[in-house]
């Protein structure tokens, strides 16, 4: 499908350039676990029409064409399931879900994937190992990118921002 103006700006492509708009229902032992929605400039995966993404990895396809993500910014927040999401995930509308937003970036800083995943809150656990880095090693890390985006460094101060990944009917300010 053609890229919106906001998507084109994020991907540094022309408005209307073709995007791979990939939506998948993830299952585990026959149970719905999550809904994945990824957007990638089609020129980064020119053979996308020939790839079976039911079993193939999107990131493997990006890497095959020299567009492997070097890092990703990942946010997760609690939400209420929308009607369509609830139906696909086997939930009641308004049931708690977790919404994860991923922005994957190549080594040169260009965005290669904008992803959103809706997880059933009752079937998902987030685990991470946190390590402390020395001060001189912090440049180029998520901590410095968060600071650059104005999300760190000033306790208690929250900025309002516009969700760039929202469809026009979803666009709204969020904290």
C-alpha angles and dihedrals in degrees: 000000000000118000118249119234091259092049091047090052092050094047094039092236133123118279106259094027111142119271131193101232103193121185121180136175108218118213133189119193089345093306122118110243107166149350115233123199118181130177120198131166104258092225088067091059104027093170094053092120089062096048122093101219090185085083106005124088118243091210091052088053091050091049092049088061096046096261103109115159113246095193141352134213109223128193128178129191139168118254142163115258114254117227096261093044092048092051093051093044095045094246137127114258108268094026114142117272134167118237116205120191119197128189109189118199133194122231090265091057098255118136112243101173137023108193137180123189125188112202128193101247091218093055103042134080123182114212128179138169110224120203130183118238127204115257094250091054095055099086112106094018129120088261092061093043090052090051091050090053091051097249100115139043102050112074114215095013116112125183126210115235135179117246103242094190094058124110111241092262090053098044110123139134115273131187 
